[in-house]
């Protein structure tokens, strides 16, 4: 690989520095789609973003709560606090929360939890601790768009995507696909070290039934693969009319030690989704594996939560009555937005995966609207469709980046105020109906 | 057991708007999901300022006389003098007004009742255009038992000369049916359309009134709240600024003004009649006994009106704030494709057209829409209450704080997205 900077002079950086500099410019991309939330009054000219998964339905409620608390900050709020791993107050509050809501088989304790600045940071650190550069991590197809980057960018783990063809990846039978992907990787020299499980699933928005979790644990145990269970959408499981919708069962909620060596099961959680507090940067890691915890704590100093974020998060976690009401309201609003999104999609004949009952998104199939003239293959056409969306100032995350097996799939985020969701889908429909005159 | 009249008043339930259960009202931080109530046409943007002035200057300058019966129930001499000076300065009267033309009572609402009693017999008619301020329908007939006749304009501009022909038509129809018309009431600037009558059209209206020997009542309470004017958006012209000689007997021309709108001081309960009709003035001052403005309010208003260094910048600031808020509202409505009545440049409101969202026909459909709007946390005065010619129109108040305005717009736009049927 030729390592030169854009002006063709030899790079002034290290090899890895030059590699980072020449990589995709995340800042540019973010500028385009994160220019503030579209609002018909306050911010009508930005791109309407229904691609990024944030709980817009509950942001104002968090703000109102914090404002109502009139937190008077002492000087001590501005010092280094208890260190880099989350205050004991925060970890206590989070442990209590997890015990109350996840029903762990064995209650977790304050000291078993460590905190850092969001799950993104956690994955980066866990990747470094569990894998050597080039080691593989199994990811479902599709999966959360950033997993490959989170584990790959500096920890240099290799994403190994698991295709399921048309099989149900939530069924215990899906294990054979993991087996096949693992075998293929190992045969080609990539040692699989971890399996990243997003549960509830992003972007498919469904929960794994217990038997599948057990099957995955047994698979991981068999091959000495670390099972990382990211349950960040656990409290965002809402009501849908489908009776077959699977409720949420945490990996912690049964005696997993029967199926997997406890040193190989790791639980991550955070406040970015259920709590609509993505800005606070709160991610938690729970694991029996003392070595993993020590390894991560050794580098947490480079990505720890701020003191005041810690304080706000603790305040939120401690008001259990308010918090339970908040989560119930969130689920209610998610159910309503989900229903509205489906109704608007139905009106246009846009298909989405049935039975989704968790998270903030619908996995929609825009395959029928890919145009032949847009490219030689489905992926090129999908990209062109995304470009048309951006031109009409609406953004959804495209399937390619999320490891979709087939082109044409997009993730539509419905956790928006009604006025935003309606306008977003209206623009999407306009893109699809547009006869190519632009 | 009440008298017949008592039963009638109870049945009218005119306090219903105030006794209605609304729950908490919207507040961005404390009650973000509660009702955005946009029914009261008050200038909420300027209340803090006037309250601060009242506290600092007005209250500190009062003396014991405000707690006496004072100079009579129709406004102290000093207040009437101060208002006369204000009108002379700002309304460009054809001839300067004098204090004796001014009679105060406790609000223009009370004045409406008093005027109807003084100008009409039972079942006599008062004429007005469509749409118009809805509360005339309770203010004018309740005690007087007069009738209100509403003139439809169809597609013609009611601020143009052709409008007079419609008043003529409605008057003729009424008189054929045996109702004697005693007066024409206009709101100038117009509520709810938010526009001003031009000199020409006022003259036409005056001629019409003269022809039929009827009173012209020009309610000019928003006179100082014209926040924009240019060639296509005429500014304020008071009927007082037109020399009545050769057009109409000056004893038929009356202006209503007060402290509730321009001065953001509705709580003062002060409204005045400006009239050269000595007999009417005497009649109104007789009834003022029962609608006496508080001498305390009298003293406060006097201080405000005398203090040019306060009220001139205050009124300028008010117009600027109204303009900014109107822009926020009209920008959002335009982007969302929600139509509203053309060229508004005065007052606190926009007359918006939500007829695309009607399900079914007629006023029932509008009432249903009103309920649906309430459900999504938005309340506005309806076309029905304001005697609009067609259902589906609402009065959107923008003189509320910015957060409330924006939230109200969001809820309205969302409602419109949901219910509007595109007539492509």
mmCIF file of C-alpha atoms in Angstrom, chain B residues 165-353:
data_model
loop_
_atom_site.group_PDB
_atom_site.id
_atom_site.type_symbol
_atom_site.label_atom_id
_atom_site.label_comp_id
_atom_site.label_asym_id
_atom_site.label_seq_id
_atom_site.Cartn_x
_atom_site.Cartn_y
_atom_site.Cartn_z
ATOM 1 C CA UNK B 165 -72.004 47.027 -2.165
ATOM 2 C CA UNK B 166 -72.122 43.898 0.011
ATOM 3 C CA UNK B 167 -72.955 45.888 3.111
ATOM 4 C CA UNK B 168 -75.678 47.549 1.042
ATOM 5 C CA UNK B 169 -77.056 44.189 0.007
ATOM 6 C CA UNK B 170 -77.125 42.801 3.514
ATOM 7 C CA UNK B 171 -78.729 45.959 4.831
ATOM 8 C CA UNK B 172 -81.452 45.816 2.188
ATOM 9 C CA UNK B 173 -82.147 42.162 2.920
ATOM 10 C CA UNK B 174 -82.414 42.881 6.630
ATOM 11 C CA UNK B 175 -84.713 45.826 6.207
ATOM 12 C CA UNK B 176 -86.938 43.857 3.840
ATOM 13 C CA UNK B 177 -87.343 41.332 6.628
ATOM 14 C CA UNK B 178 -88.276 44.081 9.050
ATOM 15 C CA UNK B 179 -84.989 44.641 10.881
ATOM 16 C CA UNK B 180 -83.954 48.261 11.207
ATOM 17 C CA UNK B 181 -80.193 48.649 10.904
ATOM 18 C CA UNK B 182 -78.776 51.192 13.323
ATOM 19 C CA UNK B 183 -75.060 50.868 12.778
ATOM 20 C CA UNK B 184 -72.085 49.320 11.002
ATOM 21 C CA UNK B 185 -69.239 47.942 13.097
ATOM 22 C CA UNK B 186 -65.771 47.547 11.629
ATOM 23 C CA UNK B 187 -62.521 46.468 13.244
ATOM 24 C CA UNK B 188 -59.726 48.595 11.912
ATOM 25 C CA UNK B 189 -57.082 47.005 11.915
ATOM 26 C CA UNK B 190 -59.185 43.973 11.209
ATOM 27 C CA UNK B 191 -59.636 41.070 13.585
ATOM 28 C CA UNK B 192 -59.034 38.342 12.505
ATOM 29 C CA UNK B 193 -57.715 39.237 9.024
ATOM 30 C CA UNK B 194 -54.953 41.493 10.364
ATOM 31 C CA UNK B 195 -55.220 44.217 7.716
ATOM 32 C CA UNK B 196 -56.013 47.916 7.604
ATOM 33 C CA UNK B 197 -58.663 49.819 5.674
ATOM 34 C CA UNK B 198 -57.378 52.388 3.245
ATOM 35 C CA UNK B 199 -58.487 55.985 3.321
ATOM 36 C CA UNK B 200 -60.548 55.439 0.188
ATOM 37 C CA UNK B 201 -62.422 52.470 1.492
ATOM 38 C CA UNK B 202 -63.106 54.178 4.819
ATOM 39 C CA UNK B 203 -64.596 57.094 2.935
ATOM 40 C CA UNK B 204 -66.760 54.668 0.981
ATOM 41 C CA UNK B 205 -67.919 53.080 4.211
ATOM 42 C CA UNK B 206 -68.636 56.496 5.708
ATOM 43 C CA UNK B 207 -70.700 57.451 2.692
ATOM 44 C CA UNK B 208 -72.656 54.232 2.983
ATOM 45 C CA UNK B 209 -73.385 54.930 6.637
ATOM 46 C CA UNK B 210 -74.375 58.477 5.846
ATOM 47 C CA UNK B 211 -76.683 57.363 3.067
ATOM 48 C CA UNK B 212 -78.623 55.191 5.484
ATOM 49 C CA UNK B 213 -78.145 57.504 8.436
ATOM 50 C CA UNK B 214 -76.548 54.767 10.519
ATOM 51 C CA UNK B 215 -73.723 54.930 13.017
ATOM 52 C CA UNK B 216 -70.207 53.911 12.101
ATOM 53 C CA UNK B 217 -68.399 52.218 14.970
ATOM 54 C CA UNK B 218 -64.724 51.746 14.230
ATOM 55 C CA UNK B 219 -63.034 49.505 16.762
ATOM 56 C CA UNK B 220 -59.387 50.571 16.451
ATOM 57 C CA UNK B 221 -57.853 48.670 19.359
ATOM 58 C CA UNK B 222 -54.949 47.352 17.270
ATOM 59 C CA UNK B 223 -54.084 50.797 15.860
ATOM 60 C CA UNK B 224 -50.497 50.790 17.113
ATOM 61 C CA UNK B 225 -49.877 47.131 16.259
ATOM 62 C CA UNK B 226 -49.298 47.480 12.541
ATOM 63 C CA UNK B 227 -45.950 45.771 12.288
ATOM 64 C CA UNK B 228 -45.335 46.187 8.572
ATOM 65 C CA UNK B 229 -46.445 48.462 5.791
ATOM 66 C CA UNK B 230 -45.596 49.095 2.148
ATOM 67 C CA UNK B 231 -47.402 49.637 -1.145
ATOM 68 C CA UNK B 232 -49.293 46.388 -0.892
ATOM 69 C CA UNK B 233 -49.788 46.449 2.850
ATOM 70 C CA UNK B 234 -51.446 49.733 3.802
ATOM 71 C CA UNK B 235 -50.718 51.066 7.269
ATOM 72 C CA UNK B 236 -53.254 52.275 9.776
ATOM 73 C CA UNK B 237 -55.775 54.973 8.893
ATOM 74 C CA UNK B 238 -58.166 55.987 11.644
ATOM 75 C CA UNK B 239 -61.674 57.099 10.748
ATOM 76 C CA UNK B 240 -60.823 60.139 12.873
ATOM 77 C CA UNK B 241 -58.257 61.161 10.276
ATOM 78 C CA UNK B 242 -60.943 61.651 7.629
ATOM 79 C CA UNK B 243 -62.679 65.013 7.613
ATOM 80 C CA UNK B 244 -66.354 64.062 7.770
ATOM 81 C CA UNK B 245 -67.599 67.294 6.197
ATOM 82 C CA UNK B 246 -69.476 66.465 3.059
ATOM 83 C CA UNK B 247 -69.294 62.749 3.764
ATOM 84 C CA UNK B 248 -71.094 62.004 7.006
ATOM 85 C CA UNK B 249 -72.537 63.817 9.999
ATOM 86 C CA UNK B 250 -69.774 63.739 12.596
ATOM 87 C CA UNK B 251 -72.253 62.651 15.238
ATOM 88 C CA UNK B 252 -72.475 59.270 13.498
ATOM 89 C CA UNK B 253 -68.746 58.480 13.688
ATOM 90 C CA UNK B 254 -67.369 56.726 16.747
ATOM 91 C CA UNK B 255 -64.018 55.138 17.528
ATOM 92 C CA UNK B 256 -63.283 52.565 20.187
ATOM 93 C CA UNK B 257 -59.848 52.263 21.705
ATOM 94 C CA UNK B 258 -58.285 50.808 24.832
ATOM 95 C CA UNK B 259 -55.286 49.542 26.705
ATOM 96 C CA UNK B 260 -55.718 45.814 26.148
ATOM 97 C CA UNK B 261 -53.916 45.228 22.872
ATOM 98 C CA UNK B 262 -51.314 47.819 21.882
ATOM 99 C CA UNK B 263 -50.260 48.264 25.485
ATOM 100 C CA UNK B 264 -50.399 44.569 26.444
ATOM 101 C CA UNK B 265 -52.444 45.670 29.459
ATOM 102 C CA UNK B 266 -55.741 43.823 29.142
ATOM 103 C CA UNK B 267 -55.744 43.439 32.895
ATOM 104 C CA UNK B 268 -56.237 47.174 33.355
ATOM 105 C CA UNK B 269 -59.790 46.832 31.972
ATOM 106 C CA UNK B 270 -59.855 50.181 30.215
ATOM 107 C CA UNK B 271 -61.633 51.018 27.014
ATOM 108 C CA UNK B 272 -62.808 54.332 25.648
ATOM 109 C CA UNK B 273 -65.281 55.773 23.238
ATOM 110 C CA UNK B 274 -64.120 58.645 21.072
ATOM 111 C CA UNK B 275 -67.145 60.533 19.802
ATOM 112 C CA UNK B 276 -68.278 64.039 19.020
ATOM 113 C CA UNK B 277 -71.865 62.989 19.593
ATOM 114 C CA UNK B 278 -72.669 64.840 22.828
ATOM 115 C CA UNK B 279 -75.883 62.950 23.470
ATOM 116 C CA UNK B 280 -74.270 59.574 22.977
ATOM 117 C CA UNK B 281 -71.438 60.640 25.241
ATOM 118 C CA UNK B 282 -73.972 61.565 27.925
ATOM 119 C CA UNK B 283 -75.756 58.224 27.561
ATOM 120 C CA UNK B 284 -72.531 56.268 27.742
ATOM 121 C CA UNK B 285 -71.397 58.229 30.783
ATOM 122 C CA UNK B 286 -74.724 57.421 32.452
ATOM 123 C CA UNK B 287 -74.176 53.727 31.995
ATOM 124 C CA UNK B 288 -70.492 54.048 32.876
ATOM 125 C CA UNK B 289 -71.729 54.061 36.445
ATOM 126 C CA UNK B 290 -72.215 50.320 36.069
ATOM 127 C CA UNK B 291 -68.977 49.749 34.195
ATOM 128 C CA UNK B 292 -66.701 52.033 36.052
ATOM 129 C CA UNK B 293 -63.015 51.705 35.277
ATOM 130 C CA UNK B 294 -60.980 51.434 38.444
ATOM 131 C CA UNK B 295 -59.352 54.747 39.363
ATOM 132 C CA UNK B 296 -56.224 52.743 40.054
ATOM 133 C CA UNK B 297 -56.200 51.500 36.491
ATOM 134 C CA UNK B 298 -57.060 55.036 35.404
ATOM 135 C CA UNK B 299 -53.962 56.354 37.188
ATOM 136 C CA UNK B 300 -51.749 53.654 35.726
ATOM 137 C CA UNK B 301 -52.962 54.239 32.184
ATOM 138 C CA UNK B 302 -52.570 57.981 32.613
ATOM 139 C CA UNK B 303 -48.935 57.562 33.568
ATOM 140 C CA UNK B 304 -48.337 55.305 30.569
ATOM 141 C CA UNK B 305 -50.007 57.680 28.141
ATOM 142 C CA UNK B 306 -48.256 60.749 29.522
ATOM 143 C CA UNK B 307 -44.837 59.157 29.441
ATOM 144 C CA UNK B 308 -43.823 59.409 25.785
ATOM 145 C CA UNK B 309 -40.274 58.386 26.640
ATOM 146 C CA UNK B 310 -41.716 55.077 27.749
ATOM 147 C CA UNK B 311 -44.566 54.350 25.413
ATOM 148 C CA UNK B 312 -43.111 55.381 22.095
ATOM 149 C CA UNK B 313 -40.123 53.006 22.273
ATOM 150 C CA UNK B 314 -42.429 50.426 23.892
ATOM 151 C CA UNK B 315 -44.799 50.514 20.910
ATOM 152 C CA UNK B 316 -41.864 50.374 18.491
ATOM 153 C CA UNK B 317 -40.417 47.374 20.286
ATOM 154 C CA UNK B 318 -43.814 45.767 20.301
ATOM 155 C CA UNK B 319 -44.189 46.123 16.555
ATOM 156 C CA UNK B 320 -40.718 44.735 15.999
ATOM 157 C CA UNK B 321 -41.403 41.715 18.166
ATOM 158 C CA UNK B 322 -44.731 41.122 16.443
ATOM 159 C CA UNK B 323 -43.056 41.359 13.061
ATOM 160 C CA UNK B 324 -40.380 38.803 14.024
ATOM 161 C CA UNK B 325 -42.931 36.393 15.328
ATOM 162 C CA UNK B 326 -45.188 36.827 12.327
ATOM 163 C CA UNK B 327 -42.239 35.968 10.097
ATOM 164 C CA UNK B 328 -41.485 32.806 12.086
ATOM 165 C CA UNK B 329 -45.127 31.819 11.709
ATOM 166 C CA UNK B 330 -45.595 32.708 8.045
ATOM 167 C CA UNK B 331 -42.282 31.103 7.058
ATOM 168 C CA UNK B 332 -43.282 27.858 8.703
ATOM 169 C CA UNK B 333 -46.794 27.941 7.278
ATOM 170 C CA UNK B 334 -45.515 28.669 3.792
ATOM 171 C CA UNK B 335 -43.012 25.824 3.923
ATOM 172 C CA UNK B 336 -45.668 23.462 5.138
ATOM 173 C CA UNK B 337 -48.087 24.590 2.439
ATOM 174 C CA UNK B 338 -50.715 25.820 4.900
ATOM 175 C CA UNK B 339 -52.652 28.704 3.298
ATOM 176 C CA UNK B 340 -53.567 31.814 5.226
ATOM 177 C CA UNK B 341 -55.457 35.012 4.532
ATOM 178 C CA UNK B 342 -53.454 37.341 2.319
ATOM 179 C CA UNK B 343 -51.147 40.198 3.278
ATOM 180 C CA UNK B 344 -51.544 40.333 7.054
ATOM 181 C CA UNK B 345 -49.648 43.238 8.564
ATOM 182 C CA UNK B 346 -51.383 44.088 11.840
ATOM 183 C CA UNK B 347 -52.584 42.571 15.047
ATOM 184 C CA UNK B 348 -51.488 39.402 16.773
ATOM 185 C CA UNK B 349 -52.874 36.721 14.494
ATOM 186 C CA UNK B 350 -53.041 34.949 11.184
ATOM 187 C CA UNK B 351 -56.279 33.695 9.704
ATOM 188 C CA UNK B 352 -55.290 30.220 8.566
ATOM 189 C CA UNK B 353 -57.047 27.888 6.151
#
